């Protein structure tokens, strides 16, 4: 963050708390659809979707096919409803990606029906006056749509125009909707009308799904809402000071001299402007927070820069963090910033930080980030093919291997973009065998022998094997290219050579020396040999054998593949009955071969099959 010009922090814990708060208002049988249109109101559709699913969302709402497609590319599996009307030329991809379009005209329904089987939601306009069948003609249209044999009506919905401020009209809309529904002898699975404000102001019992947007992001739709529900903003927008300057009385600051210093003053330049989504209309109006003090924006906001008055912050210096939007102070909530120019929170949120990196937090810890220019990630004006070629060429250049470059896959993309400074390495002939034996000394554990071998280009004349008791401690070894083997040790045993050790480590036929170091909750074993120098840059065979103990009570053991790997053979041997293996593979073949014999279960792929990072297998016993 320190090196970013501006960034947003997305607090997923606050988001979850908001969902929990809103759930108190809808009746227990009701489900919710998380609205993630416009990149989840600028919060990041992928991460918000994942968290919402964790919180129980049964579906996601997006604005258009493209947004749904991106979520599918990112691996989101739950139903995705496209809320706005779709276009004819989008039908093919809607069907291919299992998206649910909203039907607002009979004409579109017919076209869709001709193209293939599809679930749909039908939109009835009960007074919003936007898309959807007008409520007066909805009934006959829906009856016609029911006859289209390829379409499955999964939901019928309507949308409030003013749930946050007009109870009378909201009731009228609700009554109209209920009345139409009463005329059907059979209702679809989902009936919905409430947006997040409606959940608070107009709870009802005849619908069974609500659509959560603005309030779930911790923004109040009006001031009265604050007395009814307690929400926490999810997004914080920050930047830092890049220059400190002094102005004399009478000096002007910024374009068109709209600010004239009324006294000698000190001001600071922030490297953000309206192109970063900090609205131009906030010029000379809004405030930011610097070291818990409120500082005014002075002059017009430029495309890429903004000036703030820091006269009252004596200690202000270059590099200091500045909060432009968020939770720290009433002055900088989205509601209050937009009230300065009669703007809309929805708009400000969805434009903020569009050039900025996002950091995702949970329980005050950063857990994830999205790269810069994330919105250009799958530009819609590239055909899939063209985009594929570009990425392929880029990968090809870095790996100098056309073969792998051909295997364009979202996991690689994610890794490339998220960890762009990391060298990409790959392994061949990956064999990992794990064997459990009874232990007399430690009857609650299995004595565990592991053998790992693979071929890979040797990077250096040494490498390491690492072991830790928590995932957080082990995590740092995943980022290190010089670590060839990682083991997660059970928390109940001691971290010493008794419970984890190398029995043999070889490169080709050379048995290496090894040296153990125990520090900071980790065992790190350095493996080296002077003869390795001559092999650097060449493809060699690594063989690493270890012994350790594994708790019987765990009932599962996972093996991960964290580098590009060609040809995989993972086996598990024991006297246990009923061992199952659950492979989670990404690559061309998602379902590797599982072979069971009396004591052993093996997961194998074809020798030249590429398996992507993030693959693995869980043995359950
Ligand atoms: C955007 C949208 C919502 C979410 O509304 P909020 O006011 O943000 O809760 C719900 N339903 C539909 C159809 C929408 O387009």
Coordinates of C-alpha atoms and ligand atoms in Angstrom, one line a residue:
X1 CA 0.0 0.0 0.0
X2 CA 2.9 2.3 0.9
X3 CA 3.8 2.3 -2.8
X4 CA 0.3 2.9 -4.2
X5 CA -0.8 6.4 -5.2
X6 CA -4.3 5.5 -4.0
X7 CA -6.0 2.3 -2.9
X8 CA -9.2 1.0 -1.5
X9 CA -9.6 -1.2 1.4
X10 CA -12.6 -3.6 1.4
X11 CA -13.5 -4.8 4.9
X12 CA -15.2 -8.2 4.4
X13 CA -15.9 -8.6 8.1
X14 CA -17.9 -5.4 8.0
X15 CA -19.7 -6.7 5.0
X16 CA -20.6 -9.9 6.8
X17 CA -21.8 -7.9 9.8
X18 CA -24.1 -5.9 7.6
X19 CA -25.6 -9.0 6.1
X20 CA -26.2 -10.4 9.6
X21 CA -27.8 -7.2 10.5
X22 CA -30.1 -7.1 7.5
X23 CA -31.0 -10.8 8.0
X24 CA -32.8 -9.7 11.2
X25 CA -35.3 -7.9 9.0
X26 CA -36.3 -10.6 6.6
X27 CA -38.4 -13.5 7.7
X28 CA -36.5 -16.6 8.4
X29 CA -37.8 -18.6 5.3
X30 CA -36.6 -15.9 3.0
X31 CA -33.3 -16.1 1.1
X32 CA -31.2 -13.4 -0.3
X33 CA -29.6 -12.6 -3.7
X34 CA -26.4 -10.5 -3.3
X35 CA -26.4 -7.7 -5.9
X36 CA -22.9 -7.4 -7.3
X37 CA -23.6 -5.3 -10.4
X38 CA -21.0 -2.7 -11.4
X39 CA -18.2 -4.8 -9.8
X40 CA -20.2 -5.0 -6.6
X41 CA -20.8 -1.2 -6.4
X42 CA -17.0 -0.8 -6.8
X43 CA -16.1 -3.3 -4.0
X44 CA -15.0 -6.1 -6.3
X45 CA -17.6 -8.6 -7.5
X46 CA -15.5 -11.7 -7.1
X47 CA -14.5 -11.3 -3.5
X48 CA -17.9 -9.9 -2.5
X49 CA -19.6 -12.8 -4.2
X50 CA -17.4 -15.3 -2.4
X51 CA -18.1 -13.7 0.9
X52 CA -21.8 -13.4 0.2
X53 CA -22.0 -17.1 -0.7
X54 CA -20.3 -17.8 2.6
X55 CA -23.0 -15.8 4.3
X56 CA -25.7 -17.8 2.6
X57 CA -26.6 -16.0 -0.6
X58 CA -28.5 -18.3 -2.9
X59 CA -27.8 -16.2 -6.0
X60 CA -26.1 -13.2 -7.4
X61 CA -27.5 -10.3 -9.3
X62 CA -25.5 -8.6 -12.1
X63 CA -26.3 -5.9 -14.6
X64 CA -25.4 -7.7 -17.8
X65 CA -24.0 -10.8 -19.4
X66 CA -20.4 -9.6 -19.3
X67 CA -20.4 -9.2 -15.5
X68 CA -21.9 -12.7 -15.1
X69 CA -19.4 -14.2 -17.5
X70 CA -16.5 -12.7 -15.6
X71 CA -17.8 -14.3 -12.4
X72 CA -18.1 -17.6 -14.1
X73 CA -14.5 -17.3 -15.4
X74 CA -13.5 -16.7 -11.9
X75 CA -15.1 -19.9 -10.8
X76 CA -18.4 -18.8 -9.2
X77 CA -20.9 -21.6 -9.4
X78 CA -24.1 -20.4 -7.9
X79 CA -27.1 -19.0 -9.9
X80 CA -26.4 -15.6 -11.4
X81 CA -29.4 -13.5 -12.5
X82 CA -28.9 -10.7 -15.1
X83 CA -31.1 -8.0 -13.8
X84 CA -31.2 -5.7 -16.8
X85 CA -32.7 -6.7 -20.2
X86 CA -30.2 -8.7 -22.3
X87 CA -29.6 -8.3 -26.0
X88 CA -30.2 -10.9 -28.6
X89 CA -26.5 -11.2 -29.5
X90 CA -25.8 -12.2 -25.9
X91 CA -28.1 -15.2 -25.9
X92 CA -25.4 -17.7 -26.9
X93 CA -23.1 -16.8 -24.0
X94 CA -25.9 -16.6 -21.6
X95 CA -26.8 -20.3 -22.4
X96 CA -23.2 -21.4 -22.5
X97 CA -22.4 -19.9 -19.1
X98 CA -25.6 -20.9 -17.3
X99 CA -26.7 -17.4 -16.6
X100 CA -30.3 -16.5 -15.8
X101 CA -31.6 -13.6 -17.9
X102 CA -34.5 -11.4 -16.9
X103 CA -37.4 -11.4 -19.3
X104 CA -39.1 -8.0 -19.9
X105 CA -40.6 -8.6 -23.4
X106 CA -42.3 -11.6 -25.0
X107 CA -40.2 -11.0 -28.1
X108 CA -37.0 -11.8 -26.2
X109 CA -38.5 -14.8 -24.5
X110 CA -39.4 -16.3 -27.9
X111 CA -35.9 -15.7 -29.2
X112 CA -34.4 -17.3 -26.1
X113 CA -36.7 -20.2 -26.4
X114 CA -35.5 -20.9 -29.9
X115 CA -31.9 -21.0 -28.8
X116 CA -32.0 -23.6 -26.1
X117 CA -33.0 -24.5 -22.6
X118 CA -32.8 -21.7 -20.1
X119 CA -33.9 -20.6 -16.6
X120 CA -35.4 -17.2 -16.5
X121 CA -36.7 -14.6 -14.1
X122 CA -39.6 -12.4 -15.2
X123 CA -39.7 -8.7 -14.4
X124 CA -43.0 -7.0 -13.7
X125 CA -43.1 -3.2 -13.7
X126 CA -45.4 -2.3 -10.8
X127 CA -44.6 1.4 -10.9
X128 CA -40.9 1.7 -11.2
X129 CA -41.5 2.7 -14.8
X130 CA -38.3 1.2 -16.1
X131 CA -37.8 -2.3 -17.7
X132 CA -40.3 -5.1 -17.2
X133 CA -43.9 -6.0 -18.3
X134 CA -46.3 -3.3 -17.2
X135 CA -48.3 -4.9 -14.4
X136 CA -51.5 -4.4 -16.4
X137 CA -50.4 -6.7 -19.1
X138 CA -48.0 -9.0 -17.2
X139 CA -50.5 -11.8 -16.5
X140 CA -51.3 -12.6 -20.1
X141 CA -47.6 -12.3 -21.1
X142 CA -46.5 -14.6 -18.4
X143 CA -49.1 -17.1 -19.4
X144 CA -47.8 -17.1 -22.9
X145 CA -44.2 -17.4 -21.7
X146 CA -45.2 -20.5 -19.7
X147 CA -46.0 -22.2 -23.0
X148 CA -42.5 -21.9 -24.3
X149 CA -41.2 -25.3 -23.6
X150 CA -37.4 -24.4 -23.4
X151 CA -37.9 -21.8 -20.7
X152 CA -38.1 -22.6 -17.1
X153 CA -39.5 -19.8 -15.0
X154 CA -37.3 -19.8 -11.9
X155 CA -38.5 -16.4 -10.5
X156 CA -40.9 -13.6 -10.9
X157 CA -40.0 -10.2 -9.5
X158 CA -40.7 -6.5 -9.3
X159 CA -38.6 -3.5 -8.2
X160 CA -39.4 -0.7 -5.8
X161 CA -38.8 2.8 -7.0
X162 CA -38.7 4.6 -3.6
X163 CA -38.6 2.1 -0.8
X164 CA -36.3 4.3 1.3
X165 CA -38.7 7.3 1.4
X166 CA -42.2 6.7 0.1
X167 CA -44.1 4.0 2.1
X168 CA -47.4 4.8 0.4
X169 CA -46.1 4.2 -3.2
X170 CA -44.1 1.2 -2.0
X171 CA -47.2 -0.3 -0.6
X172 CA -49.1 0.3 -3.8
X173 CA -46.3 -1.4 -5.8
X174 CA -46.3 -4.3 -3.4
X175 CA -50.1 -4.7 -3.6
X176 CA -50.1 -4.7 -7.4
X177 CA -47.4 -7.4 -7.3
X178 CA -49.2 -9.5 -4.8
X179 CA -52.5 -9.2 -6.7
X180 CA -50.9 -10.5 -10.0
X181 CA -49.3 -13.4 -8.1
X182 CA -52.6 -14.4 -6.6
X183 CA -53.9 -15.1 -10.1
X184 CA -51.4 -17.8 -10.8
X185 CA -52.3 -21.4 -9.8
X186 CA -48.6 -22.2 -9.7
X187 CA -45.7 -20.0 -8.6
X188 CA -42.1 -20.3 -9.4
X189 CA -39.4 -21.0 -6.9
X190 CA -38.4 -17.4 -6.3
X191 CA -40.7 -14.4 -5.7
X192 CA -39.0 -11.1 -5.0
X193 CA -39.5 -7.4 -4.8
X194 CA -37.4 -5.8 -2.0
X195 CA -34.1 -4.1 -2.6
X196 CA -32.0 -3.5 0.5
X197 CA -34.0 -0.4 1.6
X198 CA -37.3 -2.3 1.1
X199 CA -36.0 -5.0 3.5
X200 CA -36.0 -2.5 6.3
X201 CA -39.0 -0.3 5.4
X202 CA -41.4 -2.8 3.9
X203 CA -40.9 -6.3 5.2
X204 CA -43.5 -8.7 3.7
X205 CA -44.4 -12.4 3.9
X206 CA -45.5 -13.1 0.3
X207 CA -42.0 -13.0 -1.2
X208 CA -39.3 -15.5 -0.4
X209 CA -36.2 -13.7 -1.7
X210 CA -34.7 -10.2 -1.1
X211 CA -32.0 -8.5 -3.1
X212 CA -29.3 -6.9 -1.1
X213 CA -27.4 -4.0 -2.6
X214 CA -26.5 -0.6 -1.1
X215 CA -27.2 -1.3 2.6
X216 CA -25.1 -4.5 2.5
X217 CA -22.1 -2.3 1.5
X218 CA -22.8 -0.2 4.7
X219 CA -24.2 2.9 3.0
X220 CA -27.4 4.3 4.3
X221 CA -30.0 5.2 1.6
X222 CA -31.2 8.1 3.7
X223 CA -30.6 9.6 7.2
X224 CA -33.7 8.0 8.8
X225 CA -32.4 4.6 8.0
X226 CA -29.6 5.2 10.6
X227 CA -32.1 4.9 13.4
X228 CA -33.5 1.6 12.1
X229 CA -30.4 -0.4 11.4
X230 CA -26.7 -0.3 12.3
X231 CA -24.4 -0.7 9.3
X232 CA -20.6 -0.4 8.8
X233 CA -19.1 1.0 5.6
X234 CA -17.2 -1.7 3.7
X235 CA -15.0 0.5 1.5
X236 CA -12.3 2.9 2.5
X237 CA -10.5 5.0 -0.1
X238 CA -7.0 6.2 0.8
X239 CA -4.1 8.0 -0.7
X240 CA -0.9 9.6 0.5
X241 CA 0.8 13.0 0.4
X242 CA 3.3 13.4 -2.4
X243 CA 4.3 17.1 -1.8
X244 CA 3.9 19.8 0.8
X245 CA 3.8 23.4 -0.2
X246 CA 3.3 26.9 1.2
X247 CA 1.0 29.6 -0.2
X248 CA 1.1 33.2 0.7
X249 CA -2.0 35.2 1.3
X250 CA -3.5 35.9 -2.1
X251 CA -1.9 33.0 -3.9
X252 CA -4.3 30.8 -5.9
X253 CA -4.4 27.0 -5.9
X254 CA -5.5 24.9 -8.9
X255 CA -7.2 25.4 -12.2
X256 CA -9.1 28.6 -12.8
X257 CA -8.0 30.1 -9.5
X258 CA -11.2 29.1 -7.7
X259 CA -9.3 29.0 -4.3
X260 CA -7.4 32.1 -3.1
X261 CA -5.5 31.8 0.1
X262 CA -7.0 34.2 2.7
X263 CA -3.9 33.9 4.8
X264 CA -0.4 32.2 4.6
X265 CA -1.0 28.5 4.6
X266 CA 0.5 25.1 4.1
X267 CA -1.1 22.6 1.7
X268 CA -0.4 19.2 0.4
X269 CA -0.8 17.5 -2.9
X270 CA -2.5 14.1 -3.2
X271 CA -1.9 12.0 -6.3
X272 CA -5.6 11.3 -6.9
X273 CA -8.2 13.2 -9.0
X274 CA -11.5 12.7 -10.7
X275 CA -10.1 10.1 -13.0
X276 CA -9.6 8.0 -9.9
X277 CA -13.3 8.5 -9.2
X278 CA -12.9 11.3 -6.6
X279 CA -15.8 13.4 -8.0
X280 CA -14.9 16.7 -9.6
X281 CA -18.0 18.2 -7.9
X282 CA -16.2 17.7 -4.5
X283 CA -13.8 20.6 -5.5
X284 CA -13.6 23.2 -2.8
X285 CA -16.2 21.3 -0.8
X286 CA -15.2 18.1 0.6
X287 CA -12.7 17.1 3.4
X288 CA -10.2 14.3 4.0
X289 CA -8.8 12.9 7.2
X290 CA -5.1 13.2 7.9
X291 CA -3.7 12.0 11.2
X292 CA -7.2 12.0 12.7
X293 CA -7.6 15.7 11.7
X294 CA -10.1 17.0 9.2
X295 CA -8.5 18.8 6.2
X296 CA -10.4 20.7 3.5
X297 CA -10.0 20.2 -0.2
X298 CA -8.7 23.5 -1.7
X299 CA -9.2 24.4 -5.3
X300 CA -10.6 22.4 -8.2
X301 CA -9.9 18.7 -8.2
X302 CA -7.8 17.9 -11.3
X303 CA -7.8 14.7 -13.3
X304 CA -5.0 13.2 -11.3
X305 CA -4.3 15.6 -8.4
X306 CA -6.0 17.2 -5.5
X307 CA -4.8 19.8 -3.0
X308 CA -5.7 19.8 0.7
X309 CA -5.2 22.4 3.4
X310 CA -2.8 21.0 6.0
X311 CA -2.1 24.3 7.9
X312 CA -3.4 22.8 11.1
X313 CA -1.4 19.6 10.9
X314 CA 2.1 20.7 11.9
X315 CA 3.6 17.2 11.6
X316 CA 2.2 16.5 8.0
X317 CA 4.9 15.1 5.8
X318 CA 5.3 13.4 2.4
X319 CA 4.1 9.8 2.5
X320 CA 1.5 10.3 5.2
X321 CA -1.7 8.4 4.6
X322 CA -4.9 10.3 3.9
X323 CA -8.4 8.9 4.1
X324 CA -10.8 10.3 1.4
X325 CA -13.8 8.1 2.0
X326 CA -14.7 5.6 4.7
X327 CA -15.6 5.1 8.3
X328 CA -13.2 7.4 10.2
X329 CA -15.3 10.4 10.4
X330 CA -18.8 11.6 9.5
X331 CA -17.3 14.1 7.0
X332 CA -16.1 11.3 4.7
X333 CA -19.0 8.8 4.6
X334 CA -20.3 8.3 1.1
X335 CA -23.7 9.7 2.1
X336 CA -22.2 12.9 3.4
X337 CA -19.7 13.4 0.6
X338 CA -22.4 13.0 -2.0
X339 CA -24.8 15.3 -0.1
X340 CA -22.2 18.1 -0.8
X341 CA -23.1 18.1 -4.5
X342 CA -26.5 16.5 -4.5
X343 CA -24.9 13.3 -5.8
X344 CA -25.7 9.7 -5.4
X345 CA -23.8 7.2 -3.1
X346 CA -24.4 4.5 -5.6
X347 CA -22.5 6.5 -8.2
X348 CA -19.7 7.6 -6.0
X349 CA -19.0 4.1 -4.8
X350 CA -19.0 2.5 -8.2
X351 CA -16.6 5.1 -9.6
X352 CA -14.2 5.4 -6.6
X353 CA -10.8 3.8 -7.0
X354 CA -11.2 2.7 -10.5
X355 CA -7.4 3.2 -11.0
X356 CA -6.6 1.9 -7.6
X357 CA -5.6 -1.5 -6.2
X358 CA -8.0 -3.1 -3.8
X359 CA -7.0 -4.7 -0.5
X360 CA -9.4 -7.1 1.1
X361 CA -9.4 -7.3 4.9
X362 CA -10.9 -9.7 7.3
X363 CA -10.7 -9.2 11.0
X364 CA -8.3 -6.3 10.3
X365 CA -5.9 -8.4 8.4
X366 CA -5.2 -8.0 4.7
X367 CA -6.1 -11.3 3.1
X368 CA -6.2 -10.6 -0.6
X369 CA -5.7 -7.9 -3.2
X370 CA -6.8 -7.3 -6.8
X371 CA -4.3 -5.9 -9.3
X372 CA -4.4 -2.5 -10.8
X373 CA -6.6 -2.0 -13.8
X374 CA -8.6 -5.0 -12.8
X375 CA -11.5 -3.8 -14.9
X376 CA -9.4 -4.2 -18.1
X377 CA -8.8 -7.8 -17.2
X378 CA -11.4 -9.3 -19.6
X379 CA -12.2 -6.4 -21.8
X380 CA -15.4 -7.1 -23.7
X381 CA -14.0 -5.7 -27.0
X382 CA -11.6 -8.5 -27.3
X383 CA -12.9 -11.7 -28.6
X384 CA -12.0 -14.7 -26.5
X385 CA -9.6 -15.8 -29.2
X386 CA -7.7 -12.6 -29.5
X387 CA -7.4 -12.2 -25.7
X388 CA -6.2 -15.8 -25.6
X389 CA -3.5 -15.1 -28.1
X390 CA -2.2 -12.1 -26.3
X391 CA -2.0 -13.9 -23.0
X392 CA -0.5 -16.9 -24.7
X393 CA 2.3 -14.9 -26.3
X394 CA 3.0 -13.2 -23.0
X395 CA 3.3 -16.5 -21.2
X396 CA 5.3 -18.0 -24.0
X397 CA 7.8 -15.2 -23.7
X398 CA 8.3 -15.6 -20.0
X399 CA 8.5 -19.4 -20.1
X400 CA 10.1 -19.8 -23.4
X401 CA 7.8 -22.7 -23.9
X402 CA 5.1 -22.7 -26.5
X403 CA 3.6 -25.8 -25.1
X404 CA 2.6 -24.4 -21.7
X405 CA 1.7 -21.1 -23.3
X406 CA -1.0 -23.0 -25.2
X407 CA -2.6 -23.9 -22.0
X408 CA -4.2 -20.6 -21.2
X409 CA -6.2 -21.0 -18.0
X410 CA -7.8 -18.7 -15.6
X411 CA -5.7 -19.9 -12.7
X412 CA -2.5 -19.0 -14.5
X413 CA -3.9 -15.7 -15.4
X414 CA -4.8 -15.0 -11.8
X415 CA -1.4 -16.0 -10.6
X416 CA 0.3 -14.0 -13.3
X417 CA -1.6 -10.9 -12.5
X418 CA -1.6 -11.3 -8.8
X419 CA 2.0 -12.3 -8.3
X420 CA 3.6 -10.7 -11.3
X421 CA 7.1 -10.6 -9.9
X422 CA 7.3 -14.3 -9.3
X423 CA 9.2 -16.5 -11.6
X424 CA 7.2 -19.2 -13.1
X425 CA 8.6 -22.7 -12.8
X426 CA 7.3 -26.0 -13.7
X427 CA 7.7 -29.6 -12.8
X428 CA 7.5 -32.9 -14.7
X429 CA 6.8 -36.4 -13.5
X430 CA 5.5 -35.5 -10.1
X431 CA 5.3 -38.5 -7.8
X432 CA 4.2 -38.2 -4.2
X433 CA 3.6 -41.2 -2.0
X434 CA 2.5 -41.1 1.6
X435 CA 2.4 -44.1 3.9
X436 CA 0.8 -44.4 7.3
X437 CA 2.0 -47.0 9.8
X438 CA 1.0 -47.6 13.4
X439 CA 3.3 -46.1 16.0
X440 CA 4.0 -47.7 19.3
X441 CA 5.6 -44.6 20.8
X442 CA 2.7 -42.3 19.8
X443 CA -0.5 -44.4 19.5
X444 CA -2.6 -41.4 18.6
X445 CA -0.6 -40.7 15.5
X446 CA 0.4 -42.5 12.4
X447 CA 4.0 -42.8 11.7
X448 CA 4.2 -41.2 8.3
X449 CA 6.7 -41.6 5.5
X450 CA 6.5 -39.4 2.5
X451 CA 8.4 -39.7 -0.8
X452 CA 8.4 -37.0 -3.3
X453 CA 10.1 -36.9 -6.7
X454 CA 9.9 -34.7 -9.7
X455 CA 12.0 -33.3 -12.5
X456 CA 12.7 -29.6 -12.8
X457 CA 15.3 -27.1 -13.9
X458 CA 17.7 -26.6 -11.0
X459 CA 17.7 -23.0 -10.0
X460 CA 20.6 -22.9 -7.5
X461 CA 23.1 -25.1 -5.7
X462 CA 20.8 -25.3 -2.7
X463 CA 17.1 -25.4 -1.8
X464 CA 15.0 -25.8 1.3
X465 CA 12.3 -27.9 2.8
X466 CA 9.9 -26.2 5.2
X467 CA 7.5 -27.3 7.9
X468 CA 5.2 -25.3 10.1
X469 CA 2.3 -25.8 12.4
X470 CA -0.1 -23.1 11.1
X471 CA -1.0 -22.2 7.6
X472 CA -0.1 -18.6 8.2
X473 CA 3.5 -19.6 9.2
X474 CA 3.7 -21.9 6.2
X475 CA 2.3 -19.3 3.9
X476 CA 5.6 -17.4 3.5
X477 CA 7.2 -20.5 2.1
X478 CA 4.7 -20.6 -0.7
X479 CA 6.0 -17.4 -2.0
X480 CA 9.6 -18.5 -1.9
X481 CA 11.0 -20.1 -5.1
X482 CA 13.8 -21.8 -3.3
X483 CA 11.5 -24.0 -1.2
X484 CA 10.7 -27.3 -2.9
X485 CA 8.7 -29.1 -0.3
X486 CA 6.3 -27.9 2.4
X487 CA 4.6 -29.8 5.1
X488 CA 1.9 -28.7 7.5
X489 CA 2.5 -30.3 10.9
X490 CA -0.3 -31.0 13.3
X491 CA -0.6 -28.4 16.0
X492 CA -0.6 -30.9 18.8
X493 CA 3.0 -32.1 18.3
X494 CA 6.3 -30.4 18.9
X495 CA 8.2 -28.6 16.2
X496 CA 11.4 -30.6 16.3
X497 CA 13.4 -33.2 14.3
X498 CA 11.6 -36.0 16.1
X499 CA 8.3 -35.1 14.5
X500 CA 9.5 -33.9 11.1
X501 CA 12.8 -34.8 9.4
X502 CA 14.3 -35.6 6.1
X503 CA 15.4 -39.2 5.6
X504 CA 17.0 -38.7 2.2
X505 CA 17.2 -35.8 -0.2
X506 CA 18.8 -36.2 -3.6
X507 CA 19.3 -34.4 -6.8
X508 CA 19.9 -37.0 -9.6
X509 CA 22.2 -39.4 -7.7
X510 CA 23.8 -36.9 -5.4
X511 CA 22.7 -37.3 -1.8
X512 CA 22.6 -33.8 -0.4
X513 CA 23.7 -32.5 3.0
X514 CA 21.0 -31.0 5.1
X515 CA 20.9 -28.6 7.9
X516 CA 17.9 -27.9 10.1
X517 CA 16.9 -24.6 11.6
X518 CA 14.0 -24.1 13.9
X519 CA 12.8 -20.5 14.3
X520 CA 9.5 -18.4 14.3
X521 CA 7.3 -21.5 14.4
X522 CA 8.9 -23.1 11.4
X523 CA 11.4 -25.8 10.6
X524 CA 13.5 -24.9 7.6
X525 CA 15.9 -27.5 6.3
X526 CA 18.5 -26.3 3.9
X527 CA 19.7 -28.9 1.3
X528 CA 22.9 -28.4 -0.5
X529 CA 26.0 -30.0 -2.2
X530 CA 29.0 -28.4 -3.9
X531 CA 28.5 -30.6 -7.0
X532 CA 25.1 -29.0 -7.6
X533 CA 26.8 -25.9 -9.1
X534 CA 27.4 -27.8 -12.3
X535 CA 23.8 -28.7 -12.7
X536 CA 22.3 -25.3 -12.3
X537 CA 20.1 -24.5 -15.3
X538 CA 19.7 -28.2 -16.2
X539 CA 16.7 -30.4 -15.8
X540 CA 17.4 -32.6 -12.8
X541 CA 15.4 -35.1 -10.7
X542 CA 14.6 -34.2 -7.1
X543 CA 13.9 -36.9 -4.6
X544 CA 12.9 -35.9 -1.1
X545 CA 11.9 -38.4 1.6
X546 CA 10.7 -37.4 5.0
X547 CA 9.3 -39.0 8.2
X548 CA 6.8 -37.4 10.4
X549 CA 3.7 -38.1 12.5
X550 CA 0.1 -37.5 11.5
X551 CA -2.9 -37.4 13.9
X552 CA -5.4 -40.2 13.6
X553 CA -8.1 -37.9 14.6
X554 CA -7.7 -35.7 11.6
X555 CA -9.4 -38.1 9.2
X556 CA -8.1 -36.3 6.2
X557 CA -4.8 -35.4 4.6
X558 CA -4.3 -33.1 1.7
X559 CA -1.6 -32.9 -1.0
X560 CA -1.3 -29.8 -3.0
X561 CA 0.2 -29.0 -6.3
X562 CA 1.5 -25.5 -6.3
X563 CA 3.5 -25.2 -9.5
X564 CA 2.7 -26.0 -13.1
X565 CA 3.1 -29.8 -13.2
X566 CA 3.2 -32.2 -16.1
X567 CA 2.2 -35.8 -15.1
X568 CA 1.0 -36.5 -11.6
X569 CA 1.0 -39.6 -9.5
X570 CA -0.1 -39.2 -5.9
X571 CA -0.6 -42.2 -3.7
X572 CA -1.6 -43.0 -0.2
X573 CA -0.9 -46.3 1.5
X574 CA -2.2 -47.6 4.9
X575 CA -3.9 -50.4 6.6
X576 CA -7.0 -48.3 7.0
X577 CA -10.3 -49.4 5.5
X578 CA -12.5 -47.0 3.7
X579 CA -10.1 -44.5 2.4
X580 CA -11.5 -42.1 -0.2
X581 CA -9.7 -39.7 -2.4
X582 CA -11.2 -36.4 -3.6
X583 CA -9.1 -34.8 -6.3
X584 CA -9.6 -31.1 -7.0
X585 CA -7.8 -30.7 -10.2
X586 CA -7.6 -27.8 -12.6
X587 CA -6.2 -28.3 -16.0
X588 CA -7.6 -30.0 -19.1
X589 CA -8.6 -33.1 -17.2
X590 CA -10.5 -32.2 -14.1
X591 CA -11.0 -35.8 -13.2
X592 CA -7.7 -37.8 -12.9
X593 CA -7.7 -41.6 -12.7
X594 CA -8.3 -43.0 -9.2
X595 CA -6.9 -46.5 -8.7
X596 CA -7.6 -48.5 -5.5
X597 CA -5.9 -51.6 -4.5
X598 CA -5.9 -53.4 -1.1
X599 CA -3.7 -50.9 0.9
X600 CA -3.2 -48.2 -1.6
X601 CA -5.1 -45.5 -3.4
X602 CA -3.5 -43.5 -6.3
X603 CA -4.5 -40.5 -8.3
X604 CA -2.8 -40.4 -11.6
X605 CA -2.9 -38.4 -14.8
X606 CA -1.5 -39.1 -18.2
X607 CA 2.3 -38.5 -18.3
X608 CA 2.0 -35.5 -20.5
X609 CA -1.1 -34.0 -18.9
X610 CA -0.6 -30.5 -17.5
X611 CA -2.0 -29.9 -14.1
X612 CA -2.3 -26.3 -12.8
X613 CA -1.4 -24.8 -9.5
X614 CA -4.2 -24.8 -7.0
X615 CA -4.9 -28.5 -7.7
X616 CA -4.6 -31.1 -5.1
X617 CA -6.2 -34.2 -3.6
X618 CA -7.8 -34.8 -0.2
X619 CA -7.5 -38.3 1.2
X620 CA -10.3 -39.0 3.7
X621 CA -10.0 -41.9 6.1
Ligands
LIG1 C1 -29.5 -2.6 -8.1 C2 -30.7 -3.4 -7.8 C3 -31.0 -3.9 -6.5 C4 -30.2 -3.4 -5.3 O1 -30.7 -2.2 -4.8 P1 -30.2 -1.5 -3.5 O2 -31.0 -0.3 -3.4 O3 -28.7 -1.2 -3.8 O4 -30.3 -2.5 -2.4 C5 -32.1 -4.7 -6.4 N1 -32.8 -5.1 -7.4 C6 -32.5 -4.7 -8.7 C7 -33.4 -5.2 -9.8 C8 -31.5 -3.8 -8.9 O5 -31.2 -3.4 -10.2

